[in-house]
CSV table of C-alpha atoms in Angstrom, one decimal:
chain,number,residue,atom,x,y,z
A,1,UNK,CA,55.4,-13.1,-15.5
A,2,UNK,CA,59.1,-13.9,-15.3
A,3,UNK,CA,61.5,-11.8,-17.3
A,4,UNK,CA,62.6,-13.4,-20.6
A,5,UNK,CA,66.3,-14.2,-20.8
A,6,UNK,CA,68.2,-14.1,-24.1
A,7,UNK,CA,67.4,-17.7,-25.1
A,8,UNK,CA,63.6,-17.1,-24.4
A,9,UNK,CA,63.3,-13.8,-26.3
A,10,UNK,CA,60.7,-14.0,-29.1
A,11,UNK,CA,62.0,-14.9,-32.5
A,12,UNK,CA,62.2,-12.0,-35.0
A,13,UNK,CA,59.6,-11.8,-37.7
A,14,UNK,CA,59.2,-12.8,-40.5
A,15,UNK,CA,59.3,-16.4,-39.4
A,16,UNK,CA,59.5,-19.5,-41.6
A,17,UNK,CA,57.6,-22.3,-40.0
A,18,UNK,CA,58.2,-26.0,-41.0
A,19,UNK,CA,56.6,-29.3,-40.1
A,20,UNK,CA,59.2,-31.9,-41.3
A,21,UNK,CA,57.9,-35.5,-41.4
A,22,UNK,CA,59.4,-38.7,-42.7
A,23,UNK,CA,57.6,-38.4,-46.0
A,24,UNK,CA,56.2,-34.8,-46.3
A,25,UNK,CA,57.5,-31.4,-45.3
A,26,UNK,CA,55.1,-28.5,-45.0
A,27,UNK,CA,56.2,-24.8,-44.8
A,28,UNK,CA,54.6,-21.5,-44.2
A,29,UNK,CA,55.7,-17.9,-43.4
A,30,UNK,CA,54.3,-15.5,-40.9
A,31,UNK,CA,55.2,-11.9,-41.8
A,32,UNK,CA,54.4,-10.5,-38.3
A,33,UNK,CA,52.4,-11.4,-35.2
A,34,UNK,CA,49.1,-10.2,-36.7
A,35,UNK,CA,49.5,-11.7,-40.2
A,36,UNK,CA,47.9,-14.9,-41.5
A,37,UNK,CA,50.2,-17.7,-42.5
A,38,UNK,CA,51.3,-17.9,-46.1
A,39,UNK,CA,51.3,-21.6,-46.9
A,40,UNK,CA,53.3,-23.3,-49.6
A,41,UNK,CA,52.8,-26.6,-51.5
A,42,UNK,CA,53.7,-29.8,-49.6
A,43,UNK,CA,57.3,-30.9,-50.2
A,44,UNK,CA,58.1,-34.6,-50.7
A,45,UNK,CA,61.3,-35.2,-48.7
A,46,UNK,CA,62.5,-37.9,-51.1
A,47,UNK,CA,62.7,-35.3,-53.9
A,48,UNK,CA,65.4,-33.2,-52.2
A,49,UNK,CA,68.9,-34.2,-51.0
A,50,UNK,CA,68.7,-31.8,-48.1
A,51,UNK,CA,66.2,-29.7,-46.2
A,52,UNK,CA,68.1,-26.6,-47.2
A,53,UNK,CA,67.5,-27.4,-50.8
A,54,UNK,CA,63.8,-27.8,-50.1
A,55,UNK,CA,63.7,-24.4,-48.2
A,56,UNK,CA,65.5,-22.6,-51.0
A,57,UNK,CA,63.0,-23.8,-53.6
A,58,UNK,CA,60.1,-23.0,-51.3
A,59,UNK,CA,61.3,-19.4,-50.6
A,60,UNK,CA,61.5,-18.7,-54.3
A,61,UNK,CA,57.7,-18.7,-54.2
A,62,UNK,CA,57.5,-15.9,-51.6
A,63,UNK,CA,58.4,-12.2,-51.7
A,64,UNK,CA,58.9,-12.3,-47.9
A,65,UNK,CA,62.4,-13.2,-46.7
A,66,UNK,CA,62.4,-14.9,-43.2
A,67,UNK,CA,64.7,-13.7,-40.5
A,68,UNK,CA,64.0,-16.8,-38.4
A,69,UNK,CA,62.8,-20.3,-38.6
A,70,UNK,CA,60.9,-22.6,-36.3
A,71,UNK,CA,61.1,-26.2,-37.5
A,72,UNK,CA,59.3,-29.2,-36.0
A,73,UNK,CA,61.0,-32.5,-37.0
A,74,UNK,CA,60.3,-36.2,-36.6
A,75,UNK,CA,62.9,-37.3,-34.1
A,76,UNK,CA,64.8,-36.2,-31.0
A,77,UNK,CA,66.6,-32.9,-31.1
A,78,UNK,CA,70.2,-33.1,-29.9
A,79,UNK,CA,73.4,-31.5,-31.1
A,80,UNK,CA,74.2,-29.3,-34.1
A,81,UNK,CA,73.4,-32.1,-36.6
A,82,UNK,CA,69.9,-33.4,-36.2
A,83,UNK,CA,68.9,-36.5,-38.3
A,84,UNK,CA,65.3,-37.3,-38.9
A,85,UNK,CA,64.1,-40.7,-37.8
A,86,UNK,CA,62.4,-41.8,-41.0
A,87,UNK,CA,64.1,-40.0,-43.8
A,88,UNK,CA,67.7,-39.1,-44.9
A,89,UNK,CA,67.6,-35.4,-44.1
A,90,UNK,CA,69.8,-33.9,-41.4
A,91,UNK,CA,69.0,-30.5,-40.0
A,92,UNK,CA,72.1,-28.3,-39.5
A,93,UNK,CA,70.9,-25.0,-38.0
A,94,UNK,CA,74.3,-23.3,-38.2
A,95,UNK,CA,74.5,-24.1,-41.9
A,96,UNK,CA,71.0,-22.7,-42.4
A,97,UNK,CA,72.0,-19.4,-40.7
A,98,UNK,CA,75.2,-19.2,-42.8
A,99,UNK,CA,73.6,-20.2,-46.2
A,100,UNK,CA,70.0,-19.1,-45.9
A,101,UNK,CA,70.5,-15.7,-44.4
A,102,UNK,CA,68.6,-16.3,-41.2
A,103,UNK,CA,69.4,-14.8,-37.8
A,104,UNK,CA,67.6,-17.3,-35.5
A,105,UNK,CA,66.6,-21.0,-35.8
A,106,UNK,CA,64.6,-23.1,-33.3
A,107,UNK,CA,64.2,-26.8,-33.8
A,108,UNK,CA,61.7,-28.8,-31.8
A,109,UNK,CA,60.1,-32.3,-32.0
A,110,UNK,CA,57.2,-32.6,-34.4
A,111,UNK,CA,54.9,-33.8,-31.7
A,112,UNK,CA,55.7,-30.8,-29.5
A,113,UNK,CA,54.2,-28.9,-32.4
A,114,UNK,CA,51.1,-31.1,-32.3
A,115,UNK,CA,50.9,-30.5,-28.5
A,116,UNK,CA,51.1,-26.7,-29.2
A,117,UNK,CA,48.2,-27.1,-31.6
A,118,UNK,CA,45.9,-28.9,-29.2
A,119,UNK,CA,46.4,-26.1,-26.6
A,120,UNK,CA,44.1,-23.9,-28.5
A,121,UNK,CA,42.2,-26.1,-30.9
A,122,UNK,CA,38.7,-25.1,-31.9
A,123,UNK,CA,35.8,-27.5,-31.8
A,124,UNK,CA,35.5,-27.3,-35.5
A,125,UNK,CA,39.0,-28.8,-35.9
A,126,UNK,CA,38.4,-31.9,-33.7
A,127,UNK,CA,36.0,-34.8,-33.7
A,128,UNK,CA,35.2,-36.0,-30.2
A,129,UNK,CA,34.9,-39.7,-29.3
A,130,UNK,CA,33.5,-40.1,-25.8
A,131,UNK,CA,32.3,-37.4,-23.5
A,132,UNK,CA,33.9,-33.9,-23.8
A,133,UNK,CA,35.9,-32.6,-20.8
A,134,UNK,CA,34.8,-29.6,-19.0
A,135,UNK,CA,38.2,-28.9,-17.5
A,136,UNK,CA,39.8,-26.7,-20.2
A,137,UNK,CA,43.1,-26.4,-18.5
A,138,UNK,CA,43.7,-30.0,-17.6
A,139,UNK,CA,46.7,-31.9,-18.9
A,140,UNK,CA,46.4,-33.4,-22.4
A,141,UNK,CA,48.2,-35.8,-24.6
A,142,UNK,CA,48.6,-36.3,-28.4
A,143,UNK,CA,49.6,-39.2,-30.4
A,144,UNK,CA,49.4,-40.0,-34.1
A,145,UNK,CA,50.3,-42.8,-36.6
A,146,UNK,CA,51.9,-41.6,-39.8
A,147,UNK,CA,55.3,-42.6,-41.3
A,148,UNK,CA,56.2,-43.3,-37.7
A,149,UNK,CA,54.3,-42.9,-34.4
A,150,UNK,CA,54.6,-39.7,-32.4
A,151,UNK,CA,53.6,-39.1,-28.8
A,152,UNK,CA,53.7,-35.9,-26.6
A,153,UNK,CA,52.1,-34.5,-23.5
A,154,UNK,CA,50.8,-31.0,-22.7
A,155,UNK,CA,50.8,-29.8,-19.1
A,156,UNK,CA,49.2,-26.6,-17.9
A,157,UNK,CA,51.0,-24.9,-15.0
A,158,UNK,CA,51.8,-21.3,-13.9
A,159,UNK,CA,49.6,-19.9,-16.6
A,160,UNK,CA,51.5,-21.6,-19.4
A,161,UNK,CA,51.1,-24.7,-21.6
A,162,UNK,CA,54.2,-26.8,-21.5
A,163,UNK,CA,54.7,-29.4,-24.2
A,164,UNK,CA,56.5,-32.6,-23.1
A,165,UNK,CA,58.2,-34.4,-26.0
A,166,UNK,CA,59.4,-37.9,-26.0
A,167,UNK,CA,59.8,-41.1,-28.1
A,168,UNK,CA,56.7,-42.8,-26.8
A,169,UNK,CA,56.1,-44.5,-30.2
A,170,UNK,CA,59.0,-46.8,-29.4
A,171,UNK,CA,57.7,-48.3,-26.2
A,172,UNK,CA,57.1,-52.0,-26.1
A,173,UNK,CA,53.6,-53.3,-27.0
A,174,UNK,CA,52.5,-56.9,-26.4
A,175,UNK,CA,49.7,-59.4,-27.0
A,176,UNK,CA,46.7,-59.5,-24.7
A,177,UNK,CA,43.9,-61.6,-26.5
A,178,UNK,CA,44.0,-65.1,-27.9
A,179,UNK,CA,43.9,-63.6,-31.4
A,180,UNK,CA,46.9,-61.4,-30.5
A,181,UNK,CA,48.8,-64.5,-29.5
A,182,UNK,CA,48.1,-66.1,-32.9
A,183,UNK,CA,49.3,-63.0,-34.8
A,184,UNK,CA,52.3,-61.9,-32.7
A,185,UNK,CA,54.7,-64.8,-33.8
A,186,UNK,CA,54.3,-63.5,-37.4
A,187,UNK,CA,55.4,-59.9,-36.5
A,188,UNK,CA,59.1,-59.3,-37.1
A,189,UNK,CA,60.9,-58.1,-33.9
A,190,UNK,CA,63.6,-55.5,-34.0
A,191,UNK,CA,66.5,-56.4,-31.7
A,192,UNK,CA,64.2,-58.8,-29.8
A,193,UNK,CA,61.1,-56.7,-29.3
A,194,UNK,CA,57.9,-55.3,-30.9
A,195,UNK,CA,57.5,-51.6,-30.4
A,196,UNK,CA,54.3,-49.7,-30.8
A,197,UNK,CA,55.5,-48.1,-34.0
A,198,UNK,CA,56.0,-51.4,-35.7
A,199,UNK,CA,52.2,-51.9,-35.8
A,200,UNK,CA,50.7,-48.4,-35.2
A,201,UNK,CA,51.8,-46.4,-38.3
A,202,UNK,CA,51.5,-46.7,-42.1
A,203,UNK,CA,54.0,-49.5,-42.5
A,204,UNK,CA,52.8,-51.0,-39.3
A,205,UNK,CA,49.3,-51.4,-40.9
A,206,UNK,CA,51.1,-53.5,-43.6
A,207,UNK,CA,53.0,-55.5,-41.0
A,208,UNK,CA,49.8,-56.3,-39.2
A,209,UNK,CA,47.9,-57.2,-42.3
A,210,UNK,CA,50.7,-59.6,-43.4
A,211,UNK,CA,50.8,-61.2,-40.0
A,212,UNK,CA,47.0,-61.8,-40.0
A,213,UNK,CA,47.2,-63.3,-43.5
A,214,UNK,CA,50.0,-65.6,-42.4
A,215,UNK,CA,48.2,-66.6,-39.3
A,216,UNK,CA,45.1,-67.4,-41.5
A,217,UNK,CA,47.3,-69.4,-44.0
A,218,UNK,CA,46.4,-67.2,-47.0
A,219,UNK,CA,48.5,-65.1,-49.4
A,220,UNK,CA,48.3,-61.3,-48.9
A,221,UNK,CA,47.0,-59.5,-51.9
A,222,UNK,CA,46.9,-55.9,-50.7
A,223,UNK,CA,50.2,-54.0,-51.2
A,224,UNK,CA,49.7,-50.5,-49.7
A,225,UNK,CA,48.3,-49.1,-46.4
A,226,UNK,CA,45.7,-47.1,-48.4
A,227,UNK,CA,44.5,-50.3,-50.1
A,228,UNK,CA,44.1,-52.0,-46.7
A,229,UNK,CA,42.1,-49.2,-45.2
A,230,UNK,CA,40.0,-48.7,-48.4
A,231,UNK,CA,39.0,-52.4,-48.4
A,232,UNK,CA,38.5,-52.4,-44.6
A,233,UNK,CA,36.2,-49.4,-44.6
A,234,UNK,CA,34.3,-50.8,-47.6
A,235,UNK,CA,34.0,-54.3,-46.0
A,236,UNK,CA,35.4,-56.0,-49.1
A,237,UNK,CA,38.3,-57.9,-47.6
A,238,UNK,CA,38.0,-59.9,-44.3
A,239,UNK,CA,41.7,-59.7,-43.5
A,240,UNK,CA,41.8,-56.0,-44.2
A,241,UNK,CA,38.7,-55.5,-42.0
A,242,UNK,CA,40.3,-57.4,-39.1
A,243,UNK,CA,43.6,-55.5,-39.6
A,244,UNK,CA,41.8,-52.1,-39.2
A,245,UNK,CA,39.8,-53.3,-36.2
A,246,UNK,CA,42.9,-54.5,-34.5
A,247,UNK,CA,44.8,-51.4,-35.5
A,248,UNK,CA,42.3,-49.1,-33.8
A,249,UNK,CA,42.2,-51.5,-30.8
A,250,UNK,CA,45.9,-51.2,-30.4
A,251,UNK,CA,45.7,-47.4,-30.8
A,252,UNK,CA,43.1,-47.4,-28.1
A,253,UNK,CA,45.3,-49.4,-25.7
A,254,UNK,CA,48.3,-47.1,-26.3
A,255,UNK,CA,46.2,-44.0,-26.0
A,256,UNK,CA,44.8,-45.2,-22.7
A,257,UNK,CA,48.4,-45.9,-21.4
A,258,UNK,CA,49.5,-42.4,-22.4
A,259,UNK,CA,46.4,-40.9,-20.8
A,260,UNK,CA,47.3,-42.6,-17.5
A,261,UNK,CA,51.0,-41.5,-17.7
A,262,UNK,CA,50.1,-37.8,-18.1
A,263,UNK,CA,46.8,-38.0,-16.2
A,264,UNK,CA,45.3,-36.4,-19.3
A,265,UNK,CA,41.9,-35.4,-18.0
A,266,UNK,CA,41.8,-32.7,-20.7
A,267,UNK,CA,41.7,-35.4,-23.3
A,268,UNK,CA,43.9,-37.5,-25.6
A,269,UNK,CA,44.1,-36.3,-29.2
A,270,UNK,CA,44.8,-38.4,-32.3
A,271,UNK,CA,46.6,-36.4,-35.0
A,272,UNK,CA,47.8,-37.0,-38.5
A,273,UNK,CA,46.3,-38.1,-41.8
A,274,UNK,CA,45.9,-41.7,-40.9
A,275,UNK,CA,43.7,-40.9,-37.9
A,276,UNK,CA,41.5,-38.7,-40.1
A,277,UNK,CA,41.1,-41.3,-42.8
A,278,UNK,CA,40.1,-44.1,-40.4
A,279,UNK,CA,37.8,-41.9,-38.3
A,280,UNK,CA,34.8,-44.2,-39.1
A,281,UNK,CA,36.7,-47.1,-37.6
A,282,UNK,CA,37.8,-45.1,-34.6
A,283,UNK,CA,34.1,-44.2,-33.9
A,284,UNK,CA,33.2,-47.9,-33.6
A,285,UNK,CA,33.2,-49.5,-30.1
A,286,UNK,CA,36.6,-51.2,-30.2
A,287,UNK,CA,38.7,-48.0,-29.9
A,288,UNK,CA,37.0,-46.6,-26.8
A,289,UNK,CA,36.6,-50.1,-25.2
A,290,UNK,CA,40.4,-50.6,-25.5
A,291,UNK,CA,41.1,-47.1,-24.2
A,292,UNK,CA,38.9,-47.6,-21.1
A,293,UNK,CA,40.0,-51.1,-20.3
A,294,UNK,CA,42.5,-50.2,-17.7
A,295,UNK,CA,41.5,-51.9,-14.5
A,296,UNK,CA,41.5,-50.8,-11.7
A,297,UNK,CA,41.0,-47.4,-13.3
A,298,UNK,CA,38.3,-48.2,-15.9
A,299,UNK,CA,35.8,-45.7,-14.3
A,300,UNK,CA,38.3,-42.9,-14.4
A,301,UNK,CA,39.2,-43.7,-18.0
A,302,UNK,CA,35.5,-43.3,-19.0
A,303,UNK,CA,35.7,-39.7,-18.0
A,304,UNK,CA,38.7,-38.9,-20.2
A,305,UNK,CA,37.7,-37.8,-23.7
A,306,UNK,CA,39.4,-38.7,-26.9
A,307,UNK,CA,39.5,-36.5,-30.0
A,308,UNK,CA,40.6,-36.9,-33.6
A,309,UNK,CA,42.3,-33.7,-34.8
A,310,UNK,CA,40.8,-32.7,-38.2
A,311,UNK,CA,42.8,-29.5,-38.8
A,312,UNK,CA,44.6,-30.1,-42.1
A,313,UNK,CA,47.8,-28.3,-40.9
A,314,UNK,CA,47.7,-28.8,-37.2
A,315,UNK,CA,51.4,-28.7,-36.5
A,316,UNK,CA,51.9,-25.5,-38.5
A,317,UNK,CA,49.0,-24.0,-36.6
A,318,UNK,CA,50.7,-25.0,-33.3
A,319,UNK,CA,54.0,-23.5,-34.3
A,320,UNK,CA,52.2,-20.3,-35.4
A,321,UNK,CA,50.5,-20.1,-31.9
A,322,UNK,CA,54.0,-20.2,-30.4
A,323,UNK,CA,55.5,-17.7,-32.8
A,324,UNK,CA,52.8,-15.2,-32.1
A,325,UNK,CA,52.4,-15.6,-28.4
A,326,UNK,CA,55.6,-17.3,-27.0
A,327,UNK,CA,54.8,-16.1,-23.5
A,328,UNK,CA,51.8,-18.5,-23.3
A,329,UNK,CA,54.0,-21.5,-23.7
A,330,UNK,CA,56.7,-23.0,-21.5
A,331,UNK,CA,58.8,-24.2,-24.5
A,332,UNK,CA,62.3,-25.3,-23.6
A,333,UNK,CA,64.8,-23.8,-26.1
A,334,UNK,CA,68.1,-24.5,-24.4
A,335,UNK,CA,70.3,-26.5,-26.8
A,336,UNK,CA,67.6,-26.2,-29.5
A,337,UNK,CA,68.0,-22.6,-30.6
A,338,UNK,CA,70.8,-21.2,-32.7
A,339,UNK,CA,71.4,-17.5,-33.3
A,340,UNK,CA,73.7,-15.5,-35.6
């Protein structure tokens, strides 16, 4: 095992752990390497001007004062001021150290945390779609629609799991079928293109539903993503049903692309609340059919399993895995760790 340098040294306990999304922020504290996580109520990001305000209120509910923090946030990590992609918060680690009394702050991408979670996920916390893989150390990938669309890889090498973050949710996505070609003109491009996140996330579900209604010449009546999925799963609205069918088809296409990029023979994992809520739709044939439809590699794709992560706090679990056993993971900390 290589000797740890200063930037790779374990963070000091107690450690505050945070999963910061565009809508919700979830926090917990680990007192030491052998302690269970102490979880706190979910924070609505819109209710606080800054992440520091949210952390201060959260810590009022705990008798444990953290010396360090590991924060997973939705967006790329760069510089001393780190804006989230889908909310107004900006993470300023130096300010946290000065104002919150911490000695050490590590900030990573939220889907790196999801990748850390799937490194050691139990069968009880995943629902397998397709054949399970027997290669427990093969590369894996994780993606998940939520407020946005996150993607990450997980590579196993030199006895370590190495998460590979990125912004895969913003890759181009295009029409393939005749029905796609009818719908696509009614999707609004951003700077001339349609990215995967524009249709594979919560608001993307709405975009897709409205485009289908427009293509069919009818007035949309469903206002929220939850309304669309509820009617789709109940079979009470034809446009909602088609929306969800196409939604899981497009997830399948993207998941298959990601599987080929990472050669993820260890499986592709779908994370987040939306994936859990639409599990019955994902278990229908369309998702796997789209995932496997990657000629000339269709036969290979049939051997790659897909899973829905059902752990309610997967990202926090992944961060806890790292906090307790950092030597098991090749997590890059350069430029993303701040110390007093």
